[in-house]
XYZ file of C-alpha atoms in Angstrom:
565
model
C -13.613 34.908 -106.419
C -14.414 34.465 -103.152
C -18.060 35.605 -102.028
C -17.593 37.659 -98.620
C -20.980 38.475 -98.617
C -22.097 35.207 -98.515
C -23.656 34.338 -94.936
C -21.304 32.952 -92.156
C -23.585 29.288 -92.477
C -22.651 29.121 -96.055
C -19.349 31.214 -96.183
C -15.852 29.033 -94.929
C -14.053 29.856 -92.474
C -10.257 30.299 -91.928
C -8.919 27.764 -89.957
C -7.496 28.240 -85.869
C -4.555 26.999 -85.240
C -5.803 26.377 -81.885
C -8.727 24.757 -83.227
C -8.566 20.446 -82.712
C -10.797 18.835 -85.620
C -12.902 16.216 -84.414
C -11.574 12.540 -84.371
C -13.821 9.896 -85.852
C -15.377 7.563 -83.435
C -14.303 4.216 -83.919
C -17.307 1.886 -85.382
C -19.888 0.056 -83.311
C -18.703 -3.481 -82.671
C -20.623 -6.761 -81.439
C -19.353 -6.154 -78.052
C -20.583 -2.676 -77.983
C -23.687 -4.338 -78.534
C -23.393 -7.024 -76.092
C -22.533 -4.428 -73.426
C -25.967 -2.233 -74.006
C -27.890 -5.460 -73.655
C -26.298 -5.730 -69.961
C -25.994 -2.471 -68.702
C -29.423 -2.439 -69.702
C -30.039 -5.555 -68.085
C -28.038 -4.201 -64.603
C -29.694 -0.750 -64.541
C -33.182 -1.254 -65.818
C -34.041 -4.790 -65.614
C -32.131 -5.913 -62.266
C -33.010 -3.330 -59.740
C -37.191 -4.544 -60.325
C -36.127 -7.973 -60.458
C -37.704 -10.055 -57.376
C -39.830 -13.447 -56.355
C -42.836 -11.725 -54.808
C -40.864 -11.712 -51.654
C -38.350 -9.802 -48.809
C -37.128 -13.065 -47.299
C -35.394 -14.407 -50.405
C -35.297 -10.845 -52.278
C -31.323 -11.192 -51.932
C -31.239 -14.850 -53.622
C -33.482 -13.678 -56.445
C -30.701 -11.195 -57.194
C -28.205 -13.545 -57.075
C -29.784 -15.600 -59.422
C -30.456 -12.833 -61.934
C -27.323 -11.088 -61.878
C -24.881 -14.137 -61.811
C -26.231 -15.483 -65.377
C -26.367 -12.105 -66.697
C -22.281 -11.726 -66.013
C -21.942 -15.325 -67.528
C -24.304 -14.807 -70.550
C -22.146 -11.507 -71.000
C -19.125 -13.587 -70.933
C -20.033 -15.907 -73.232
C -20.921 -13.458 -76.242
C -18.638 -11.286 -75.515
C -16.423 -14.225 -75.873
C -18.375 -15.160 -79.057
C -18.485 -11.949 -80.671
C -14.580 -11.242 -79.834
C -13.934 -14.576 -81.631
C -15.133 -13.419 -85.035
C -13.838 -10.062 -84.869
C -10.328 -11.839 -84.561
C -11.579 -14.347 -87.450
C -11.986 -11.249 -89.812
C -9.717 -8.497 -88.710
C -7.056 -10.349 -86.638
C -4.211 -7.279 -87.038
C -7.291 -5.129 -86.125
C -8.364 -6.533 -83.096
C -4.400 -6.871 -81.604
C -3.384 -3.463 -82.610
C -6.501 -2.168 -80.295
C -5.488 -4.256 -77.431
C -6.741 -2.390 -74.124
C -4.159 -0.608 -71.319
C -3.698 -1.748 -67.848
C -4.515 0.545 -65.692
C -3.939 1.030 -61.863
C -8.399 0.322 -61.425
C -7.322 -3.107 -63.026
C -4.672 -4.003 -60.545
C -6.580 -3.037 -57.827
C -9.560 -5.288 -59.224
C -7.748 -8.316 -59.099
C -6.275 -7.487 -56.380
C -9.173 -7.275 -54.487
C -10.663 -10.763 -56.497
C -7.141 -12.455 -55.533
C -7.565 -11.980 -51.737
C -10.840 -12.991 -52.018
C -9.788 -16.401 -53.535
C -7.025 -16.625 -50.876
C -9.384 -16.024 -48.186
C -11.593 -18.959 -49.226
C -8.844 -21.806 -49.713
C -7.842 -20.961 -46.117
C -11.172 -20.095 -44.817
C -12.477 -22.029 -41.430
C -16.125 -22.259 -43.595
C -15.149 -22.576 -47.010
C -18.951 -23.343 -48.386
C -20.221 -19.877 -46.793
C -17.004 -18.110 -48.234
C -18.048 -19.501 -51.651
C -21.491 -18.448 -52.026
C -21.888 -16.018 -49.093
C -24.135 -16.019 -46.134
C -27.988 -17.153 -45.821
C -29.060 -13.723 -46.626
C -26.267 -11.634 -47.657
C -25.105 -14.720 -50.385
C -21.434 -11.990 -51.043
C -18.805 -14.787 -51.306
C -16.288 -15.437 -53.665
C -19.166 -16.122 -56.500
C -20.616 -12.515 -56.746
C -17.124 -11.204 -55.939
C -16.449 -12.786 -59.088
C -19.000 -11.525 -61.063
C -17.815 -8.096 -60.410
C -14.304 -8.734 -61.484
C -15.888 -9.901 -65.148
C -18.561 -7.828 -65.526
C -15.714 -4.877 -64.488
C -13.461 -6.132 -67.097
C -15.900 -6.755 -70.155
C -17.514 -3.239 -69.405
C -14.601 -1.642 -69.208
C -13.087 -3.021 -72.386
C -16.520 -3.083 -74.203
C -18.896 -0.225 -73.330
C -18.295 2.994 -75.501
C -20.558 5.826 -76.272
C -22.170 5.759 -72.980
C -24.059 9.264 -73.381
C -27.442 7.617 -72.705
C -26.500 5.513 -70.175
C -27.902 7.949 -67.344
C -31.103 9.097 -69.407
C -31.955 5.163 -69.462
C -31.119 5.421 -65.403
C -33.226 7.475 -64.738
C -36.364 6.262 -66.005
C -35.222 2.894 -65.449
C -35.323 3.791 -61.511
C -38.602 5.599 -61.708
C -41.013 2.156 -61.326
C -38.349 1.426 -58.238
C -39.096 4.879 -56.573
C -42.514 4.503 -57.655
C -43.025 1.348 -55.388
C -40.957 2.826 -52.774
C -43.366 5.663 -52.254
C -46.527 3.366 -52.460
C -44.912 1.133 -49.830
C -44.189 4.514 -48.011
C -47.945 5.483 -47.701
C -48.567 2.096 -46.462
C -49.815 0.292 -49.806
C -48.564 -3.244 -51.466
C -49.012 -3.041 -54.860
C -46.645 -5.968 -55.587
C -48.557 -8.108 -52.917
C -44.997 -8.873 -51.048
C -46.538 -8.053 -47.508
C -48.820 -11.614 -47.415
C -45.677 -13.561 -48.773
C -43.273 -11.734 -46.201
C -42.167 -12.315 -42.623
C -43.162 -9.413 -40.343
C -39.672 -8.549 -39.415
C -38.817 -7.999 -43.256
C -42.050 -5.671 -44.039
C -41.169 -4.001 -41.518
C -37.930 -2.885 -43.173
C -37.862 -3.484 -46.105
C -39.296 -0.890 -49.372
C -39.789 -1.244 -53.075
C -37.827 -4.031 -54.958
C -34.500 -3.054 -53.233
C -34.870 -4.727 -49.728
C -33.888 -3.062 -46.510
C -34.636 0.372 -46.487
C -30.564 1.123 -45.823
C -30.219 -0.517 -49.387
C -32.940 1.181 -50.868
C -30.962 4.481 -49.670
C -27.603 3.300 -51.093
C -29.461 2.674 -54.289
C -31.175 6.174 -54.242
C -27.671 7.871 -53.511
C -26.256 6.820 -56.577
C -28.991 7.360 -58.696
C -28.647 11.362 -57.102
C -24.959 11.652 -57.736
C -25.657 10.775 -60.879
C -28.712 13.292 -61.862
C -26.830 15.661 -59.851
C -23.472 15.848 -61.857
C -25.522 15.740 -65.626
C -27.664 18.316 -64.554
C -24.457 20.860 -63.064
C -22.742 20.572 -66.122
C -25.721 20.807 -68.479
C -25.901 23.419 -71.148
C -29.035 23.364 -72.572
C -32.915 24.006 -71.115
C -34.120 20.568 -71.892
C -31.612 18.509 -70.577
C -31.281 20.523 -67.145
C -35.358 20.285 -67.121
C -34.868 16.315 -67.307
C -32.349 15.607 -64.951
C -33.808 18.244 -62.486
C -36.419 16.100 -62.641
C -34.403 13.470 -61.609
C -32.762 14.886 -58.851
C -36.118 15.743 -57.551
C -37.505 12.467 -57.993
C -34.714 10.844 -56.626
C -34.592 13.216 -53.213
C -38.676 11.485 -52.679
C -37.338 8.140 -52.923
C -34.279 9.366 -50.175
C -37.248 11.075 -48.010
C -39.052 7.260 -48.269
C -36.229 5.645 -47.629
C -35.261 7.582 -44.392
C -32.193 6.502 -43.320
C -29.136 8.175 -41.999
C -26.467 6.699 -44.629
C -28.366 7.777 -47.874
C -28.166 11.589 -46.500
C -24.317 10.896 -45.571
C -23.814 10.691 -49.351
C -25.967 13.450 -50.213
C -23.759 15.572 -48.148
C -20.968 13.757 -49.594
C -22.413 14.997 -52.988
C -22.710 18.730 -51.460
C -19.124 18.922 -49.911
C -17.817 18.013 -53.424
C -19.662 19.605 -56.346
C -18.372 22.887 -55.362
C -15.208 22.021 -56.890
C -16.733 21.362 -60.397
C -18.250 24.710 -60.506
C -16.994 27.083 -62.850
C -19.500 29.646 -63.489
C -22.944 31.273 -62.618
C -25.333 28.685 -64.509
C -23.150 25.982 -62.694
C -23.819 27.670 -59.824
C -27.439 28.107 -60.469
C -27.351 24.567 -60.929
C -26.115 23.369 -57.797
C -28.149 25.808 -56.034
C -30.688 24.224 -57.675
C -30.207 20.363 -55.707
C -31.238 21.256 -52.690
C -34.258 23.737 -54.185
C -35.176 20.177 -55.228
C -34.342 18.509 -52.280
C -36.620 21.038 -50.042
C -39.562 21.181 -52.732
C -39.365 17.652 -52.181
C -39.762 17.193 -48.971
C -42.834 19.730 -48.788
C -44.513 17.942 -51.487
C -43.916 14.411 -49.448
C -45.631 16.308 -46.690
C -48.909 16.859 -48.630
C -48.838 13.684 -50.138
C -48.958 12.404 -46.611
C -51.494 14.531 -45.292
C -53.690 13.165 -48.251
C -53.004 9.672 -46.951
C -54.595 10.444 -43.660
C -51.115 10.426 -42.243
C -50.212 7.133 -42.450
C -46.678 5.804 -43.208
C -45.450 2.471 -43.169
C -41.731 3.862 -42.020
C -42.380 5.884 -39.006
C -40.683 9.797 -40.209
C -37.541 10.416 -38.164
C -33.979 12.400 -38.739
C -33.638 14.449 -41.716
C -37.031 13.034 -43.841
C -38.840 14.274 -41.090
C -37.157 17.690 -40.664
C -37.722 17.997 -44.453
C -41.369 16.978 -44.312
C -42.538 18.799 -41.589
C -40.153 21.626 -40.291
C -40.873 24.959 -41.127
C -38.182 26.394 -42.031
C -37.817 24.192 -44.890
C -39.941 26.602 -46.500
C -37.476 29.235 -45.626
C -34.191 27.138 -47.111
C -36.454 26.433 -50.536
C -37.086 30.375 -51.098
C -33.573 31.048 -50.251
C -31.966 28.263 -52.391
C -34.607 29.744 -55.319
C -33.411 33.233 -54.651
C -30.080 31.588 -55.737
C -30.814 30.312 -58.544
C -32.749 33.625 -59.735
C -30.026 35.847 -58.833
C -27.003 33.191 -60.495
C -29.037 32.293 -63.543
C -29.843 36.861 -64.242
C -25.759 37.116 -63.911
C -25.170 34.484 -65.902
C -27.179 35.772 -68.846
C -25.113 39.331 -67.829
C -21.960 37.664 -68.601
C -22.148 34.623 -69.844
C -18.322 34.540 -70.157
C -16.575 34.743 -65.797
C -15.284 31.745 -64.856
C -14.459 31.552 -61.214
C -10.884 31.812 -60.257
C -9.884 28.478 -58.805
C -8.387 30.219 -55.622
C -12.215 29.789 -54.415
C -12.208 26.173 -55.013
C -8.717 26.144 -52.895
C -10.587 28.056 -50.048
C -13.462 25.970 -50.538
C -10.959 22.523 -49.602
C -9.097 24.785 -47.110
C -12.508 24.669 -45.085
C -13.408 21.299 -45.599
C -10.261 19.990 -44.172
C -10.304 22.775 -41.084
C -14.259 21.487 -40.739
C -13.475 17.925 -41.105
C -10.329 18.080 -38.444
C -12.618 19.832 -36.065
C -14.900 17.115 -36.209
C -12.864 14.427 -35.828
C -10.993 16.154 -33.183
C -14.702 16.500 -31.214
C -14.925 12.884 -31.561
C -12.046 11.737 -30.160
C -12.300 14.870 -26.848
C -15.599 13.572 -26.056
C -15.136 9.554 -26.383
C -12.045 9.109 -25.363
C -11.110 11.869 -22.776
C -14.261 13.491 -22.024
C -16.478 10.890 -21.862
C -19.426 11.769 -19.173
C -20.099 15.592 -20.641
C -23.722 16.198 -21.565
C -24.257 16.433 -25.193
C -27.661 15.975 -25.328
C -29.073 14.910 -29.571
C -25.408 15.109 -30.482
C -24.127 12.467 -28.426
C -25.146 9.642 -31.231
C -22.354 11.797 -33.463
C -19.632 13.025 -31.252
C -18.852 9.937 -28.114
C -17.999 6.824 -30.122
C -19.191 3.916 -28.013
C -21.541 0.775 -28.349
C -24.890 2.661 -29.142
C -22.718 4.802 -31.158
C -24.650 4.784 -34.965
C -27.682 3.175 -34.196
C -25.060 0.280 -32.303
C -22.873 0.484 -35.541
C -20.094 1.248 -32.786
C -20.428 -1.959 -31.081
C -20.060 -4.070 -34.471
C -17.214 -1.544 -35.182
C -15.637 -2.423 -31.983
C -15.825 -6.130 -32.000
C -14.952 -6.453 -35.061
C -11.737 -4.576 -34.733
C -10.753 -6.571 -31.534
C -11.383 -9.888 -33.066
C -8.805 -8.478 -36.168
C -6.497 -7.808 -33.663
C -6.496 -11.985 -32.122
C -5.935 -13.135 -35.852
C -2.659 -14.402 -36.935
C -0.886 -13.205 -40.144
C -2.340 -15.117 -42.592
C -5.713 -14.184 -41.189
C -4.876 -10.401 -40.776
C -3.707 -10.386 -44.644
C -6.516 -12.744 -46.105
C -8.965 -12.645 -43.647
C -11.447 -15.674 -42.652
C -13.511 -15.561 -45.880
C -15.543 -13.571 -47.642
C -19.206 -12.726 -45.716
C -18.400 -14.902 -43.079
C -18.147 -11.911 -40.342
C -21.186 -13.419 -38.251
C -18.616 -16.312 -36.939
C -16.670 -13.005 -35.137
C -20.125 -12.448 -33.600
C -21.563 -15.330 -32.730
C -21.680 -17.408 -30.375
C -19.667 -14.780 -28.631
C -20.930 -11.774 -28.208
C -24.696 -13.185 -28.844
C -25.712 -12.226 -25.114
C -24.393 -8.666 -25.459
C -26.464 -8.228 -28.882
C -29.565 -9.422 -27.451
C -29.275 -7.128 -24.108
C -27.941 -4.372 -26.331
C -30.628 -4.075 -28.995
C -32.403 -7.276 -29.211
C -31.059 -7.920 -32.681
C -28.094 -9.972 -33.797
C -25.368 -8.853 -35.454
C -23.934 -11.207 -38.927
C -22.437 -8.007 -40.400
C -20.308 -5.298 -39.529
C -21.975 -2.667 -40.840
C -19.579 -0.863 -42.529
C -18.197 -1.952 -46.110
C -14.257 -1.172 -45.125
C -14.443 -3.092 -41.668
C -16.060 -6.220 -43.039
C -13.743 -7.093 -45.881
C -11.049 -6.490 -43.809
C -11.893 -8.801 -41.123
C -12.895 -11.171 -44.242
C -10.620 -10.934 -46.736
C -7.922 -9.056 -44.607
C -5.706 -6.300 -45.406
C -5.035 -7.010 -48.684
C -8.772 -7.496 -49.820
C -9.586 -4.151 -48.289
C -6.507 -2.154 -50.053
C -7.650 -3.755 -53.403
C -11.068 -1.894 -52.352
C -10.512 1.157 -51.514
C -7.528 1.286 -54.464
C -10.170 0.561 -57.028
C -12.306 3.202 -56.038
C -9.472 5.581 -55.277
C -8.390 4.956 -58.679
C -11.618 5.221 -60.685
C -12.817 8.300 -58.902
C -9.367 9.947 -59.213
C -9.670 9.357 -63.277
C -12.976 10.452 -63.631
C -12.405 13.411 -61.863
C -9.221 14.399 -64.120
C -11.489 13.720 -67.287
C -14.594 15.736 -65.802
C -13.896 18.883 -68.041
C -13.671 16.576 -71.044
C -16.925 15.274 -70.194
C -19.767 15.211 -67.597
C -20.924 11.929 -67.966
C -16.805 10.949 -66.119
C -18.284 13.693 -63.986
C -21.395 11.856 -62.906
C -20.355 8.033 -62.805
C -17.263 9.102 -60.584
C -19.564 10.911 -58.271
C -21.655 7.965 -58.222
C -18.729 5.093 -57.172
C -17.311 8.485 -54.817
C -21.032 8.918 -53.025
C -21.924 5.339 -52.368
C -17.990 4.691 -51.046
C -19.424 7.643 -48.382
C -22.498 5.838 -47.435
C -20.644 2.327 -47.345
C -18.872 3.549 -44.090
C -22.555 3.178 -42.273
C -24.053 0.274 -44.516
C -23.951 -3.522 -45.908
C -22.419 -5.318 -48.918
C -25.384 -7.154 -49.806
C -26.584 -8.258 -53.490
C -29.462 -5.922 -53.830
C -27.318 -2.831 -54.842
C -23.882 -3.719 -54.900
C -23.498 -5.253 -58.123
C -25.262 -1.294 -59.376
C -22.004 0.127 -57.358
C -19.449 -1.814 -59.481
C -21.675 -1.784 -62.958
C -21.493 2.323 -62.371
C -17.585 1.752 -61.327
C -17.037 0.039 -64.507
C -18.615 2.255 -66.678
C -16.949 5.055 -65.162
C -13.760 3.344 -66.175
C -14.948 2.808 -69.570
C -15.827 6.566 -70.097
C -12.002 7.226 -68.767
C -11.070 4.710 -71.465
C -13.454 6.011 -73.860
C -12.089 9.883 -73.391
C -8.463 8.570 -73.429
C -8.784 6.616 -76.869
C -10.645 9.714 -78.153
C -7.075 11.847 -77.601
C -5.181 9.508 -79.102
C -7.059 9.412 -82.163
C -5.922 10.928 -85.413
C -7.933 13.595 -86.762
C -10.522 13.021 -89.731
C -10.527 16.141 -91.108
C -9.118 19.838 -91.248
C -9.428 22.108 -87.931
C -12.548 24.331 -88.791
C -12.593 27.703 -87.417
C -14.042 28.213 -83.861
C -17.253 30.170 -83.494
C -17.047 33.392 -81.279
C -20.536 32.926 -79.656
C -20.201 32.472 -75.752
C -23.014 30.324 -75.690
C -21.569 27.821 -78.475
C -21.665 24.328 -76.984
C -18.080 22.870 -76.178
C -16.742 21.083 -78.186
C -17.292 17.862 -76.323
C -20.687 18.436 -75.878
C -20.677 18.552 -79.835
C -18.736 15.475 -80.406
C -21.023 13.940 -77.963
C -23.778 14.406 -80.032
C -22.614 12.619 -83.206
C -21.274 9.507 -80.978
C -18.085 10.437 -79.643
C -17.189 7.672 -77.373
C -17.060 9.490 -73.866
């Protein structure tokens, strides 16, 4: 006879019918393996690689990263080979989808080989420009280090754990160069234009906020959807230590994908402690910025990047002492409801109203900049004009790159406006030109358009750019769907979706580009991951589902004994 007294540990359970059972993971292969060993090597290893140096810091990652794709290649290759030499049936039964991200990969890779074999200055479409070095060879690293991850990289759970303290010795430098100190010794090996503006192992302090951004959206989206005190202790940490490195880096674009980040989490919330959580980013973000300020203050004052924009409102306004007891309040106030009723979701008609307002805010906006730089064009608009009247000192001058660049698209013929001229060969649109109007503009010369969506599509033309903004329309879009299967699809997609943001104001450049597409690829691999995990026959019975509110999901569960997410 059955013993009902027994407790409910020991005591079984009658099965729900609405109850999935778990499906096995499948078993770690070589090219699981292979795959740690670069992400590793992409995440950790690559972002503090360097020669000592700022003026050849973009060669140096060049040469790291392009052996690391082909050494990839080559076991992968390898350790394929004898999987198909033992379990032949295996391996071709398992045979990978095609998805719309892959399409849109080679589609971007093919225009990019088009736009060299036609190209005016096929050497510099090949390996890139003198400093930039993004021709067709890194382009190509991306499209096999995309497809390898993609096809190779399961159970990626501790992929943004290893992140963040991989990124910690980066931010670490960063905020030593910040307070004026070397300890690298790159200043005496360095040009004077470069120390200028250039931080920490990334380079220019534009890339070093690009870098920073994803490494936020990433801490961010863990530590919304985390359950559990430890883990949102750890990546709180992160995001705070991550919003110091922004305040160092102090530029514009990495605070255009923090507010990229803002505008979108909203729609992943679901309930108080989410709530809490995100209430809890810019907490950080404030606490930050007053801690930045005493570390300062103990320097004697001195900074190597002179404080402007929003690292200096953080640092030194006052009311950013207001904004961190308010956004504490918050978290208080969510975090004592939460534990009230642990069970209210939020009705998804607030998310609608939420992306009602965004598009309202976003159309007034755009509508402001068009009144005031195309119709109204001598109104006084004192700190705002920079934002609102597009012209040539529009962005910090962005707008006259923007400008040229678009009229020089216009002169090209069709082969040109589909293909382009090449990839990273935008300083021939510039030069000898317009090299007069640069120098009496801003005394600075302009071999990039600053902006990632204008320069491949003067480059590598229409169809280069679609392939672009397709792949990261696509891998966002999946990760997004999958985000309530699991917040890791939650994090990499806000990662790719926050550095698109900042790539309308900043440079394709090998210091942190070939991060973006290792983080798009792994985002496609968790979509993968997640989608082989539903098709997957079960291993065992359903087992009942416990009543407690506070049970972890069941991915979080499944996550935990190696579900590949």
């Amino acid at each position: 006879m059955e013993d009902f007294y027994a407790s409910p540990q020991n005591r079984s359970l009658p099965a729900d019918r609405h109850t999935k059972a778990f499906p096995t993971p499948p078993p770690l292969t070589a090219n699981n393996v292979v795959s740690v060993l670069f992400i590793l090597a992409a995440l950790v290893v690559f972002p503090l690689w360097s020669n000592g140096r700022y003026d050849t810091l973009a060669q140096a990652k060049l040469d790291f990263f392009v052996p690391a794709v082909i050494s990839f290649l080559i076991l992968s290759a390898v350790a394929l080979r004898c999987r198909i030499l033992v379990h032949p049936k295996r391996v071709l039964r398992r045979a990978e989808p095609f998805t719309v991200s892959d399409a849109m990969m080679l589609l971007f890779f093919a225009a990019a080989v088009v736009s060299w074999q036609y190209s005016k200055w096929p050497e510099e479409a090949y390996w890139g420009s003198d400093y930039r070095h993004h021709g067709l060879v890194i382009l190509a690293m991306y499209t096999l280090s995309y497809f390898l991850l993609s096809r190779f990289a399961r159970r990626l759970n501790w992929v943004p754990v290893v992140f963040l303290f991989g990124a910690l010795p980066v931010f670490w430098l960063g905020l030593q160069n910040f307070l004026g100190k070397d300890p690298l010794g790159f200043y005496a090996k360095s040009s004077a234009h470069f120390v200028k503006t250039c931080i920490s192992t990334i380079g220019n302090w534009n890339f070093y906020a690009s870098f920073v951004c994803m490494y936020l959206a990433v801490m961010c989206g863990m530590l919304l959807k985390s359950r559990k005190t430890a883990p949102t202790l750890l990546y709180g940490f992160g995001v705070f230590s991550g919003s110091i490195a922004l305040i160092c880096g102090s530029s514009d674009s990495g605070f255009v994908g923090l507010a990229a980040l803002f505008v979108i989490l909203p729609f992943f919330i679901c309930n108080w402690r989410q709530l809490a959580h995100y209430a809890m980013i810019p907490a950080l973000l404030f606490l930050a910025g007053k801690a930045m300020h005493f570390m300062v203050a103990g320097n004697g004052g001195v900074t190597k990047i002179p404080l402007r924009g929003f690292s200096k409102m953080l640092m030194e306004s006052i009311a950013g002492w207001v904004f961190l007891a308010v956004c504490t309040g918050i978290v208080v106030f969510c975090l004592i409801l939460h534990k009230i009723k642990p069970d209210v979701s939020f009705p998804v008609a607030l998310k609608v109203i939420w992306g009602v307002v965004l598009a309202a805010c976003t159309f007034a906006v755009l509508l402001a900049v068009v009144y005031f730089s195309a119709i109204n064009t001598t109104a006084p608009l004192g700190n705002l004009e920079k934002y609102l009247r597009f012209n040539d000192h529009w962005g910090s001058t962005r707008g006259f790159a923007w400008i040229r660049a678009l009229r020089e698209y216009a002169g090209y013929d069709t082969l040109q406006k589909l293909f382009g001229t090449g990839a990273d060969t935008a300083k021939h649109l510039f030069m000898p030109k317009y090299y007069t109007a640069m120098m009496r503009l801003g005394n600075a010369v302009f071999e990039n358009v600053h902006n990632e969506y204008l320069q491949y599509l003067v480059t590598i033309g229409a169809v280069g750019m679609t392939g672009y903004i397709g792949l990261i329309a696509s891998v966002v879009t999946r990760s997004f769907r999958r985000a309530g299967k699991s917040k890791l699809a939650l994090a990499l997609g806000l990662a790719v979706l926050c550095y698109a943001v900042q790539g309308v104001f900043n440079i394709t450049q090998t210091m942190t580009t070939p991060v973006f597409f290792t983080l798009l690829a792994l985002a496609e691999a968790c979509c993968r991951g997640i989608d082989a995990a539903g098709r997957a026959k079960p291993s065992q019975p359903p087992v009942a589902k416990m009543p407690d509110a506070e049970t972890p999901a069941a991915s979080d569960i499944m996550q935990a004994f190696g579900k590949p997410v």
